[in-house]
mmCIF file of C-alpha atoms in Angstrom:
data_model
loop_
_atom_site.group_PDB
_atom_site.id
_atom_site.type_symbol
_atom_site.label_atom_id
_atom_site.label_comp_id
_atom_site.label_asym_id
_atom_site.label_seq_id
_atom_site.Cartn_x
_atom_site.Cartn_y
_atom_site.Cartn_z
ATOM 1 C CA MET A 1 46.847 23.296 15.196
ATOM 2 C CA LYS A 2 44.256 26.001 14.079
ATOM 3 C CA LYS A 3 42.173 23.058 12.109
ATOM 4 C CA SER A 4 41.914 20.688 14.808
ATOM 5 C CA PHE A 5 40.352 23.265 17.699
ATOM 6 C CA PHE A 6 37.870 24.074 14.739
ATOM 7 C CA ARG A 7 37.021 20.931 14.358
ATOM 8 C CA ILE A 8 36.881 19.623 17.647
ATOM 9 C CA LEU A 9 34.672 22.637 17.733
ATOM 10 C CA PRO A 10 31.542 22.033 17.281
ATOM 11 C CA ALA A 11 31.747 18.285 19.527
ATOM 12 C CA VAL A 12 33.078 20.401 22.823
ATOM 13 C CA ILE A 13 29.875 22.191 22.338
ATOM 14 C CA LEU A 14 27.320 19.923 21.528
ATOM 15 C CA PHE A 15 28.740 17.635 24.375
ATOM 16 C CA LEU A 16 28.390 20.791 26.653
ATOM 17 C CA ALA A 17 24.807 21.247 25.685
ATOM 18 C CA ALA A 18 23.844 17.544 25.622
ATOM 19 C CA ILE A 19 24.611 17.492 29.371
ATOM 20 C CA VAL A 20 23.295 21.125 30.557
ATOM 21 C CA VAL A 21 19.659 20.220 28.563
ATOM 22 C CA LEU A 22 20.305 16.156 30.346
ATOM 23 C CA GLY A 23 20.928 18.684 33.561
ATOM 24 C CA GLY A 24 17.453 19.883 33.924
ATOM 25 C CA CYS A 25 15.719 17.308 32.736
ATOM 26 C CA VAL A 26 16.785 14.944 35.471
ATOM 27 C CA LYS A 27 13.841 14.138 37.619
ATOM 28 C CA LYS A 28 14.142 15.259 41.787
ATOM 29 C CA GLU A 29 12.381 13.041 43.371
ATOM 30 C CA ASN A 30 10.343 13.955 46.196
ATOM 31 C CA LYS A 31 11.036 11.119 48.800
ATOM 32 C CA ASN A 32 8.454 9.878 51.575
ATOM 33 C CA PRO A 33 9.766 10.425 54.618
ATOM 34 C CA LEU A 34 6.548 7.997 55.789
ATOM 35 C CA LYS A 35 7.155 5.091 53.597
ATOM 36 C CA ASN A 36 8.483 2.150 55.438
ATOM 37 C CA THR A 37 7.792 3.395 59.208
ATOM 38 C CA GLU A 38 5.983 2.891 62.311
ATOM 39 C CA TRP A 39 3.946 4.432 64.810
ATOM 40 C CA LYS A 40 2.816 4.576 68.343
ATOM 41 C CA LEU A 41 0.471 6.567 69.517
ATOM 42 C CA ILE A 42 1.515 8.903 72.696
ATOM 43 C CA ASN A 43 -0.489 11.983 72.538
ATOM 44 C CA PHE A 44 -3.968 13.316 71.638
ATOM 45 C CA VAL A 45 -3.240 17.122 71.128
ATOM 46 C CA ASP A 46 -5.741 20.105 71.446
ATOM 47 C CA VAL A 47 -3.629 22.892 70.375
ATOM 48 C CA ALA A 48 -5.474 26.251 71.904
ATOM 49 C CA ASN A 49 -5.445 24.608 75.652
ATOM 50 C CA ASN A 50 -2.268 23.030 74.976
ATOM 51 C CA THR A 51 -3.175 20.305 76.233
ATOM 52 C CA LYS A 52 -1.952 16.724 75.981
ATOM 53 C CA LYS A 53 -4.130 13.211 76.354
ATOM 54 C CA THR A 54 -2.565 9.397 76.534
ATOM 55 C CA PRO A 55 -4.650 7.540 75.027
ATOM 56 C CA GLU A 56 -6.588 5.243 76.839
ATOM 57 C CA PRO A 57 -5.383 1.957 77.277
ATOM 58 C CA ASP A 58 -2.755 2.235 77.358
ATOM 59 C CA SER A 59 -0.953 -0.591 75.712
ATOM 60 C CA GLU A 60 1.719 -1.584 73.787
ATOM 61 C CA LYS A 61 -0.177 -3.528 71.031
ATOM 62 C CA CYS A 62 -3.054 -0.383 70.871
ATOM 63 C CA TYR A 63 -2.708 2.367 68.544
ATOM 64 C CA ILE A 64 0.092 1.719 66.373
ATOM 65 C CA LEU A 65 0.602 3.309 62.645
ATOM 66 C CA LYS A 66 2.241 1.352 59.811
ATOM 67 C CA PHE A 67 3.293 3.070 56.488
ATOM 68 C CA LEU A 68 4.101 -0.125 54.572
ATOM 69 C CA GLU A 69 7.134 -0.017 52.110
ATOM 70 C CA LYS A 70 4.557 -0.527 48.892
ATOM 71 C CA GLY A 71 2.589 2.286 47.347
ATOM 72 C CA ASP A 72 0.714 4.397 49.517
ATOM 73 C CA SER A 73 -0.391 1.947 51.905
ATOM 74 C CA LEU A 74 -0.778 2.196 55.857
ATOM 75 C CA THR A 75 -2.309 -0.431 58.741
ATOM 76 C CA ALA A 76 -3.521 0.806 62.003
ATOM 77 C CA VAL A 77 -4.579 -0.523 64.816
ATOM 78 C CA SER A 78 -7.075 1.046 67.567
ATOM 79 C CA SER A 79 -8.333 0.010 70.792
ATOM 80 C CA THR A 80 -9.389 -3.107 69.330
ATOM 81 C CA ASN A 81 -9.172 -3.179 65.569
ATOM 82 C CA ASN A 82 -7.328 -3.607 62.937
ATOM 83 C CA PHE A 83 -7.300 -1.445 59.433
ATOM 84 C CA ILE A 84 -6.229 -0.879 56.278
ATOM 85 C CA GLY A 85 -6.449 2.300 54.207
ATOM 86 C CA THR A 86 -4.603 3.796 51.743
ATOM 87 C CA TYR A 87 -2.694 7.812 51.983
ATOM 88 C CA THR A 88 -1.678 11.100 49.900
ATOM 89 C CA ILE A 89 1.061 13.016 50.769
ATOM 90 C CA ASP A 90 2.582 15.740 49.631
ATOM 91 C CA THR A 91 6.080 16.434 51.174
ATOM 92 C CA GLN A 92 6.608 19.926 49.955
ATOM 93 C CA THR A 93 3.405 21.670 51.683
ATOM 94 C CA HIS A 94 3.026 18.634 54.205
ATOM 95 C CA TYR A 95 -0.364 17.252 53.112
ATOM 96 C CA ILE A 96 -1.636 14.128 53.715
ATOM 97 C CA LEU A 97 -4.903 12.794 53.256
ATOM 98 C CA ILE A 98 -5.808 9.251 54.519
ATOM 99 C CA THR A 99 -8.865 7.044 52.444
ATOM 100 C CA ASN A 100 -10.155 3.710 52.036
ATOM 101 C CA PHE A 101 -9.398 3.495 55.197
ATOM 102 C CA CYS A 102 -12.190 -0.225 56.766
ATOM 103 C CA GLY A 103 -10.932 -2.480 58.852
ATOM 104 C CA THR A 104 -12.371 -4.717 61.433
ATOM 105 C CA LYS A 105 -15.883 -3.726 63.658
ATOM 106 C CA ILE A 106 -15.317 -4.380 67.396
ATOM 107 C CA LYS A 107 -16.612 -2.412 69.446
ATOM 108 C CA GLU A 108 -13.791 0.158 70.326
ATOM 109 C CA LEU A 109 -12.732 0.739 73.459
ATOM 110 C CA TYR A 110 -12.276 4.349 75.753
ATOM 111 C CA ASP A 111 -9.925 6.192 72.908
ATOM 112 C CA GLY A 112 -10.691 4.134 70.212
ATOM 113 C CA ILE A 113 -13.666 6.000 68.379
ATOM 114 C CA LEU A 114 -11.187 9.358 68.860
ATOM 115 C CA TYR A 115 -8.042 7.717 67.236
ATOM 116 C CA VAL A 116 -10.122 6.673 64.262
ATOM 117 C CA LYS A 117 -12.161 9.327 63.552
ATOM 118 C CA SER A 118 -8.766 11.611 63.684
ATOM 119 C CA LEU A 119 -6.822 9.746 61.592
ATOM 120 C CA ILE A 120 -9.415 9.756 58.679
ATOM 121 C CA THR A 121 -9.587 13.311 58.773
ATOM 122 C CA VAL A 122 -5.955 14.666 59.098
ATOM 123 C CA ASN A 123 -5.115 16.545 56.828
ATOM 124 C CA LYS A 124 -1.538 17.694 57.626
ATOM 125 C CA TYR A 125 1.580 16.266 58.599
ATOM 126 C CA THR A 126 5.321 17.148 60.912
ATOM 127 C CA ILE A 127 7.953 14.890 61.519
ATOM 128 C CA ASP A 128 10.754 16.038 64.032
ATOM 129 C CA LYS A 129 13.058 13.008 64.537
ATOM 130 C CA ASP A 130 10.758 10.448 65.775
ATOM 131 C CA ILE A 131 7.879 12.546 66.653
ATOM 132 C CA LEU A 132 5.253 12.531 63.773
ATOM 133 C CA LYS A 133 2.235 14.563 64.494
ATOM 134 C CA LEU A 134 -1.108 14.271 62.362
ATOM 135 C CA TYR A 135 -3.216 17.639 62.298
ATOM 136 C CA TYR A 136 -6.620 17.662 61.864
ATOM 137 C CA ASN A 137 -10.261 19.377 63.241
ATOM 138 C CA ASP A 138 -8.656 22.721 61.071
ATOM 139 C CA ASN A 139 -5.004 21.818 62.929
ATOM 140 C CA LYS A 140 -6.646 22.888 65.933
ATOM 141 C CA ASN A 141 -5.301 19.179 67.031
ATOM 142 C CA TYR A 142 -2.775 16.895 66.331
ATOM 143 C CA LEU A 143 -2.119 12.926 67.118
ATOM 144 C CA GLU A 144 1.403 12.890 68.641
ATOM 145 C CA PHE A 145 3.218 9.694 67.784
ATOM 146 C CA LYS A 146 7.149 8.642 68.430
ATOM 147 C CA ARG A 147 8.295 6.098 65.926
ATOM 148 C CA ARG A 148 8.356 2.497 67.047
#
């Protein structure tokens, strides 16, 4: 009995060591909560003054932001234009940066220019249920979106 125990013991120790080592190598996936989502802008928010402004024109076709399923790409619709771009996100710090943002060049209407300028300067995001906030201007302002 003692001999078989001492023969098995090194195998058991090696097996347990392998579990510990391989368990430490498992990569924790930092899941992107924006991937494959679509959002509609509902407010421009001024944090300091605690004011909200509904974007104009108030149309279901305007002020849409889509984070695509493949890669780190996005599309956006302003008051009159369509855009594509890429983004970088850090889910630990809630950092976001939109880059390579380009699109059509039809004259923007109403809040279209503010929307585009705000999108290209965002640097932080928060998601609370179906509300996405994209912060810009040193977190003094944010774009408030509702999930579609």
